[in-house]
JSON list of C-alpha atoms in Angstrom, two decimals:
[
{"chain": "K", "resi": 10, "resn": "UNK", "atom": "CA", "xyz": [23.79, 36.81, -6.08]},
{"chain": "K", "resi": 11, "resn": "UNK", "atom": "CA", "xyz": [24.34, 35.78, -2.43]},
{"chain": "K", "resi": 12, "resn": "UNK", "atom": "CA", "xyz": [27.12, 33.12, -2.37]},
{"chain": "K", "resi": 13, "resn": "UNK", "atom": "CA", "xyz": [27.24, 33.03, 1.41]},
{"chain": "K", "resi": 14, "resn": "UNK", "atom": "CA", "xyz": [23.51, 32.38, 1.75]},
{"chain": "K", "resi": 15, "resn": "UNK", "atom": "CA", "xyz": [23.79, 29.60, -0.85]},
{"chain": "K", "resi": 16, "resn": "UNK", "atom": "CA", "xyz": [26.76, 28.00, 0.99]},
{"chain": "K", "resi": 17, "resn": "UNK", "atom": "CA", "xyz": [24.91, 28.28, 4.30]},
{"chain": "K", "resi": 18, "resn": "UNK", "atom": "CA", "xyz": [21.83, 26.62, 2.89]},
{"chain": "K", "resi": 19, "resn": "UNK", "atom": "CA", "xyz": [23.92, 23.78, 1.40]},
{"chain": "K", "resi": 20, "resn": "UNK", "atom": "CA", "xyz": [25.58, 23.33, 4.76]},
{"chain": "K", "resi": 21, "resn": "UNK", "atom": "CA", "xyz": [22.22, 23.08, 6.50]},
{"chain": "K", "resi": 22, "resn": "UNK", "atom": "CA", "xyz": [20.95, 20.56, 4.02]},
{"chain": "K", "resi": 23, "resn": "UNK", "atom": "CA", "xyz": [24.16, 18.38, 4.58]},
{"chain": "K", "resi": 24, "resn": "UNK", "atom": "CA", "xyz": [23.73, 18.62, 8.38]},
{"chain": "K", "resi": 25, "resn": "UNK", "atom": "CA", "xyz": [20.31, 17.01, 8.20]},
{"chain": "K", "resi": 26, "resn": "UNK", "atom": "CA", "xyz": [20.25, 14.55, 5.30]},
{"chain": "K", "resi": 27, "resn": "UNK", "atom": "CA", "xyz": [16.85, 13.18, 4.12]},
{"chain": "K", "resi": 28, "resn": "UNK", "atom": "CA", "xyz": [15.66, 10.00, 5.77]},
{"chain": "K", "resi": 29, "resn": "UNK", "atom": "CA", "xyz": [13.23, 7.33, 4.77]},
{"chain": "K", "resi": 30, "resn": "UNK", "atom": "CA", "xyz": [9.72, 7.68, 6.16]},
{"chain": "K", "resi": 31, "resn": "UNK", "atom": "CA", "xyz": [8.45, 4.98, 8.44]},
{"chain": "K", "resi": 32, "resn": "UNK", "atom": "CA", "xyz": [5.81, 2.72, 6.90]},
{"chain": "K", "resi": 33, "resn": "UNK", "atom": "CA", "xyz": [2.17, 3.09, 7.95]},
{"chain": "K", "resi": 34, "resn": "UNK", "atom": "CA", "xyz": [1.10, 0.81, 10.75]},
{"chain": "K", "resi": 35, "resn": "UNK", "atom": "CA", "xyz": [-0.86, -2.31, 9.69]},
{"chain": "K", "resi": 36, "resn": "UNK", "atom": "CA", "xyz": [-3.89, -1.01, 11.53]},
{"chain": "K", "resi": 37, "resn": "UNK", "atom": "CA", "xyz": [-4.02, 2.13, 9.31]},
{"chain": "K", "resi": 38, "resn": "UNK", "atom": "CA", "xyz": [-3.49, 0.19, 6.09]},
{"chain": "K", "resi": 39, "resn": "UNK", "atom": "CA", "xyz": [-6.12, -2.45, 6.81]},
{"chain": "K", "resi": 40, "resn": "UNK", "atom": "CA", "xyz": [-8.49, 0.22, 8.15]},
{"chain": "K", "resi": 41, "resn": "UNK", "atom": "CA", "xyz": [-8.12, 2.16, 4.91]},
{"chain": "K", "resi": 42, "resn": "UNK", "atom": "CA", "xyz": [-8.66, -0.97, 2.93]},
{"chain": "K", "resi": 43, "resn": "UNK", "atom": "CA", "xyz": [-11.75, -1.71, 4.90]},
{"chain": "K", "resi": 44, "resn": "UNK", "atom": "CA", "xyz": [-13.24, 1.72, 4.29]},
{"chain": "K", "resi": 45, "resn": "UNK", "atom": "CA", "xyz": [-12.52, 1.37, 0.60]},
{"chain": "K", "resi": 46, "resn": "UNK", "atom": "CA", "xyz": [-14.13, -2.02, 0.60]},
{"chain": "K", "resi": 47, "resn": "UNK", "atom": "CA", "xyz": [-17.20, -0.80, 2.39]},
{"chain": "K", "resi": 48, "resn": "UNK", "atom": "CA", "xyz": [-17.56, 1.96, -0.26]},
{"chain": "K", "resi": 49, "resn": "UNK", "atom": "CA", "xyz": [-17.51, -0.61, -3.02]},
{"chain": "K", "resi": 50, "resn": "UNK", "atom": "CA", "xyz": [-13.89, -0.07, -4.13]},
{"chain": "K", "resi": 51, "resn": "UNK", "atom": "CA", "xyz": [-12.56, -3.61, -3.89]},
{"chain": "K", "resi": 52, "resn": "UNK", "atom": "CA", "xyz": [-9.78, -3.14, -6.36]},
{"chain": "K", "resi": 53, "resn": "UNK", "atom": "CA", "xyz": [-8.51, -0.07, -4.60]},
{"chain": "K", "resi": 54, "resn": "UNK", "atom": "CA", "xyz": [-8.64, -1.91, -1.24]},
{"chain": "K", "resi": 55, "resn": "UNK", "atom": "CA", "xyz": [-6.60, -4.74, -2.70]},
{"chain": "K", "resi": 56, "resn": "UNK", "atom": "CA", "xyz": [-4.07, -2.24, -4.07]},
{"chain": "K", "resi": 57, "resn": "UNK", "atom": "CA", "xyz": [-3.58, -0.66, -0.72]},
{"chain": "K", "resi": 58, "resn": "UNK", "atom": "CA", "xyz": [-2.88, -4.04, 1.01]},
{"chain": "K", "resi": 59, "resn": "UNK", "atom": "CA", "xyz": [-0.74, -5.38, -1.91]},
{"chain": "K", "resi": 60, "resn": "UNK", "atom": "CA", "xyz": [1.25, -2.15, -2.00]},
{"chain": "K", "resi": 61, "resn": "UNK", "atom": "CA", "xyz": [2.13, -2.32, 1.63]},
{"chain": "K", "resi": 62, "resn": "UNK", "atom": "CA", "xyz": [2.78, -6.03, 1.85]},
{"chain": "K", "resi": 63, "resn": "UNK", "atom": "CA", "xyz": [4.74, -6.10, -1.42]},
{"chain": "K", "resi": 64, "resn": "UNK", "atom": "CA", "xyz": [6.68, -2.86, -0.83]},
{"chain": "K", "resi": 65, "resn": "UNK", "atom": "CA", "xyz": [5.36, -1.62, -4.22]},
{"chain": "K", "resi": 66, "resn": "UNK", "atom": "CA", "xyz": [5.22, 1.84, -5.77]},
{"chain": "K", "resi": 67, "resn": "UNK", "atom": "CA", "xyz": [1.83, 3.13, -6.88]},
{"chain": "K", "resi": 68, "resn": "UNK", "atom": "CA", "xyz": [2.61, 2.84, -10.59]},
{"chain": "K", "resi": 69, "resn": "UNK", "atom": "CA", "xyz": [3.90, -0.69, -10.11]},
{"chain": "K", "resi": 70, "resn": "UNK", "atom": "CA", "xyz": [0.50, -1.62, -8.77]},
{"chain": "K", "resi": 71, "resn": "UNK", "atom": "CA", "xyz": [-1.31, 0.21, -11.60]},
{"chain": "K", "resi": 72, "resn": "UNK", "atom": "CA", "xyz": [0.57, -1.82, -14.27]},
{"chain": "K", "resi": 73, "resn": "UNK", "atom": "CA", "xyz": [0.01, -5.17, -12.65]},
{"chain": "K", "resi": 74, "resn": "UNK", "atom": "CA", "xyz": [-2.02, -7.80, -14.58]},
{"chain": "K", "resi": 75, "resn": "UNK", "atom": "CA", "xyz": [-3.65, -11.02, -13.45]},
{"chain": "K", "resi": 76, "resn": "UNK", "atom": "CA", "xyz": [-0.84, -13.12, -14.98]},
{"chain": "K", "resi": 77, "resn": "UNK", "atom": "CA", "xyz": [1.71, -11.31, -12.80]},
{"chain": "K", "resi": 78, "resn": "UNK", "atom": "CA", "xyz": [0.37, -13.18, -9.80]},
{"chain": "K", "resi": 79, "resn": "UNK", "atom": "CA", "xyz": [1.92, -16.69, -9.79]},
{"chain": "K", "resi": 80, "resn": "UNK", "atom": "CA", "xyz": [0.66, -19.63, -7.76]},
{"chain": "K", "resi": 81, "resn": "UNK", "atom": "CA", "xyz": [2.96, -21.43, -5.42]},
{"chain": "K", "resi": 82, "resn": "UNK", "atom": "CA", "xyz": [5.40, -23.83, -7.16]},
{"chain": "K", "resi": 83, "resn": "UNK", "atom": "CA", "xyz": [4.84, -26.41, -4.49]},
{"chain": "K", "resi": 84, "resn": "UNK", "atom": "CA", "xyz": [7.32, -29.02, -3.44]},
{"chain": "K", "resi": 85, "resn": "UNK", "atom": "CA", "xyz": [9.12, -29.44, -0.16]},
{"chain": "K", "resi": 86, "resn": "UNK", "atom": "CA", "xyz": [11.71, -26.68, -0.61]},
{"chain": "K", "resi": 87, "resn": "UNK", "atom": "CA", "xyz": [11.39, -23.65, 1.67]},
{"chain": "K", "resi": 88, "resn": "UNK", "atom": "CA", "xyz": [9.86, -20.63, -0.02]},
{"chain": "K", "resi": 89, "resn": "UNK", "atom": "CA", "xyz": [8.05, -22.53, -2.77]},
{"chain": "K", "resi": 90, "resn": "UNK", "atom": "CA", "xyz": [4.78, -22.48, -0.83]},
{"chain": "K", "resi": 91, "resn": "UNK", "atom": "CA", "xyz": [4.10, -18.79, -1.43]},
{"chain": "K", "resi": 92, "resn": "UNK", "atom": "CA", "xyz": [2.44, -16.80, -4.14]},
{"chain": "K", "resi": 93, "resn": "UNK", "atom": "CA", "xyz": [4.67, -14.43, -6.02]},
{"chain": "K", "resi": 94, "resn": "UNK", "atom": "CA", "xyz": [4.15, -11.16, -7.89]},
{"chain": "K", "resi": 95, "resn": "UNK", "atom": "CA", "xyz": [6.30, -10.25, -10.93]},
{"chain": "K", "resi": 96, "resn": "UNK", "atom": "CA", "xyz": [6.56, -6.50, -10.91]},
{"chain": "K", "resi": 97, "resn": "UNK", "atom": "CA", "xyz": [8.36, -5.78, -14.21]},
{"chain": "K", "resi": 98, "resn": "UNK", "atom": "CA", "xyz": [7.97, -8.68, -16.52]},
{"chain": "K", "resi": 99, "resn": "UNK", "atom": "CA", "xyz": [10.42, -9.02, -19.39]},
{"chain": "K", "resi": 100, "resn": "UNK", "atom": "CA", "xyz": [7.85, -10.20, -21.92]},
{"chain": "K", "resi": 101, "resn": "UNK", "atom": "CA", "xyz": [6.08, -6.77, -21.69]},
{"chain": "K", "resi": 102, "resn": "UNK", "atom": "CA", "xyz": [9.41, -4.97, -21.80]},
{"chain": "K", "resi": 103, "resn": "UNK", "atom": "CA", "xyz": [8.69, -3.24, -18.49]},
{"chain": "K", "resi": 104, "resn": "UNK", "atom": "CA", "xyz": [11.63, -1.91, -16.47]},
{"chain": "K", "resi": 105, "resn": "UNK", "atom": "CA", "xyz": [11.91, -1.37, -12.75]},
{"chain": "K", "resi": 106, "resn": "UNK", "atom": "CA", "xyz": [13.18, 1.83, -11.19]},
{"chain": "K", "resi": 107, "resn": "UNK", "atom": "CA", "xyz": [16.72, 0.58, -11.38]},
{"chain": "K", "resi": 108, "resn": "UNK", "atom": "CA", "xyz": [16.31, -0.47, -15.01]},
{"chain": "K", "resi": 109, "resn": "UNK", "atom": "CA", "xyz": [16.35, -4.18, -14.23]},
{"chain": "K", "resi": 110, "resn": "UNK", "atom": "CA", "xyz": [13.57, -6.26, -15.69]}
]
């Protein structure tokens, strides 16, 4: 065993902690969606756009169902004029990454 090498490697890893990756530019995402759409893959094109705009993980998008998209509630309150997506609905016993439904 080489304890000094292991300690040195651990020290290097701490010196440069992992960072989050930058998101893809909108032009790349919409360009990719356009190519998918032109190839006849409308559902995949929608997934690419929804994933970026909704900050969703790939498997969250795979498990989505039509009823997970909710129409705007309406009214005069701010925020009620937008569509919403339920990522981990309780009635299907789905859990999010953090275990919260």
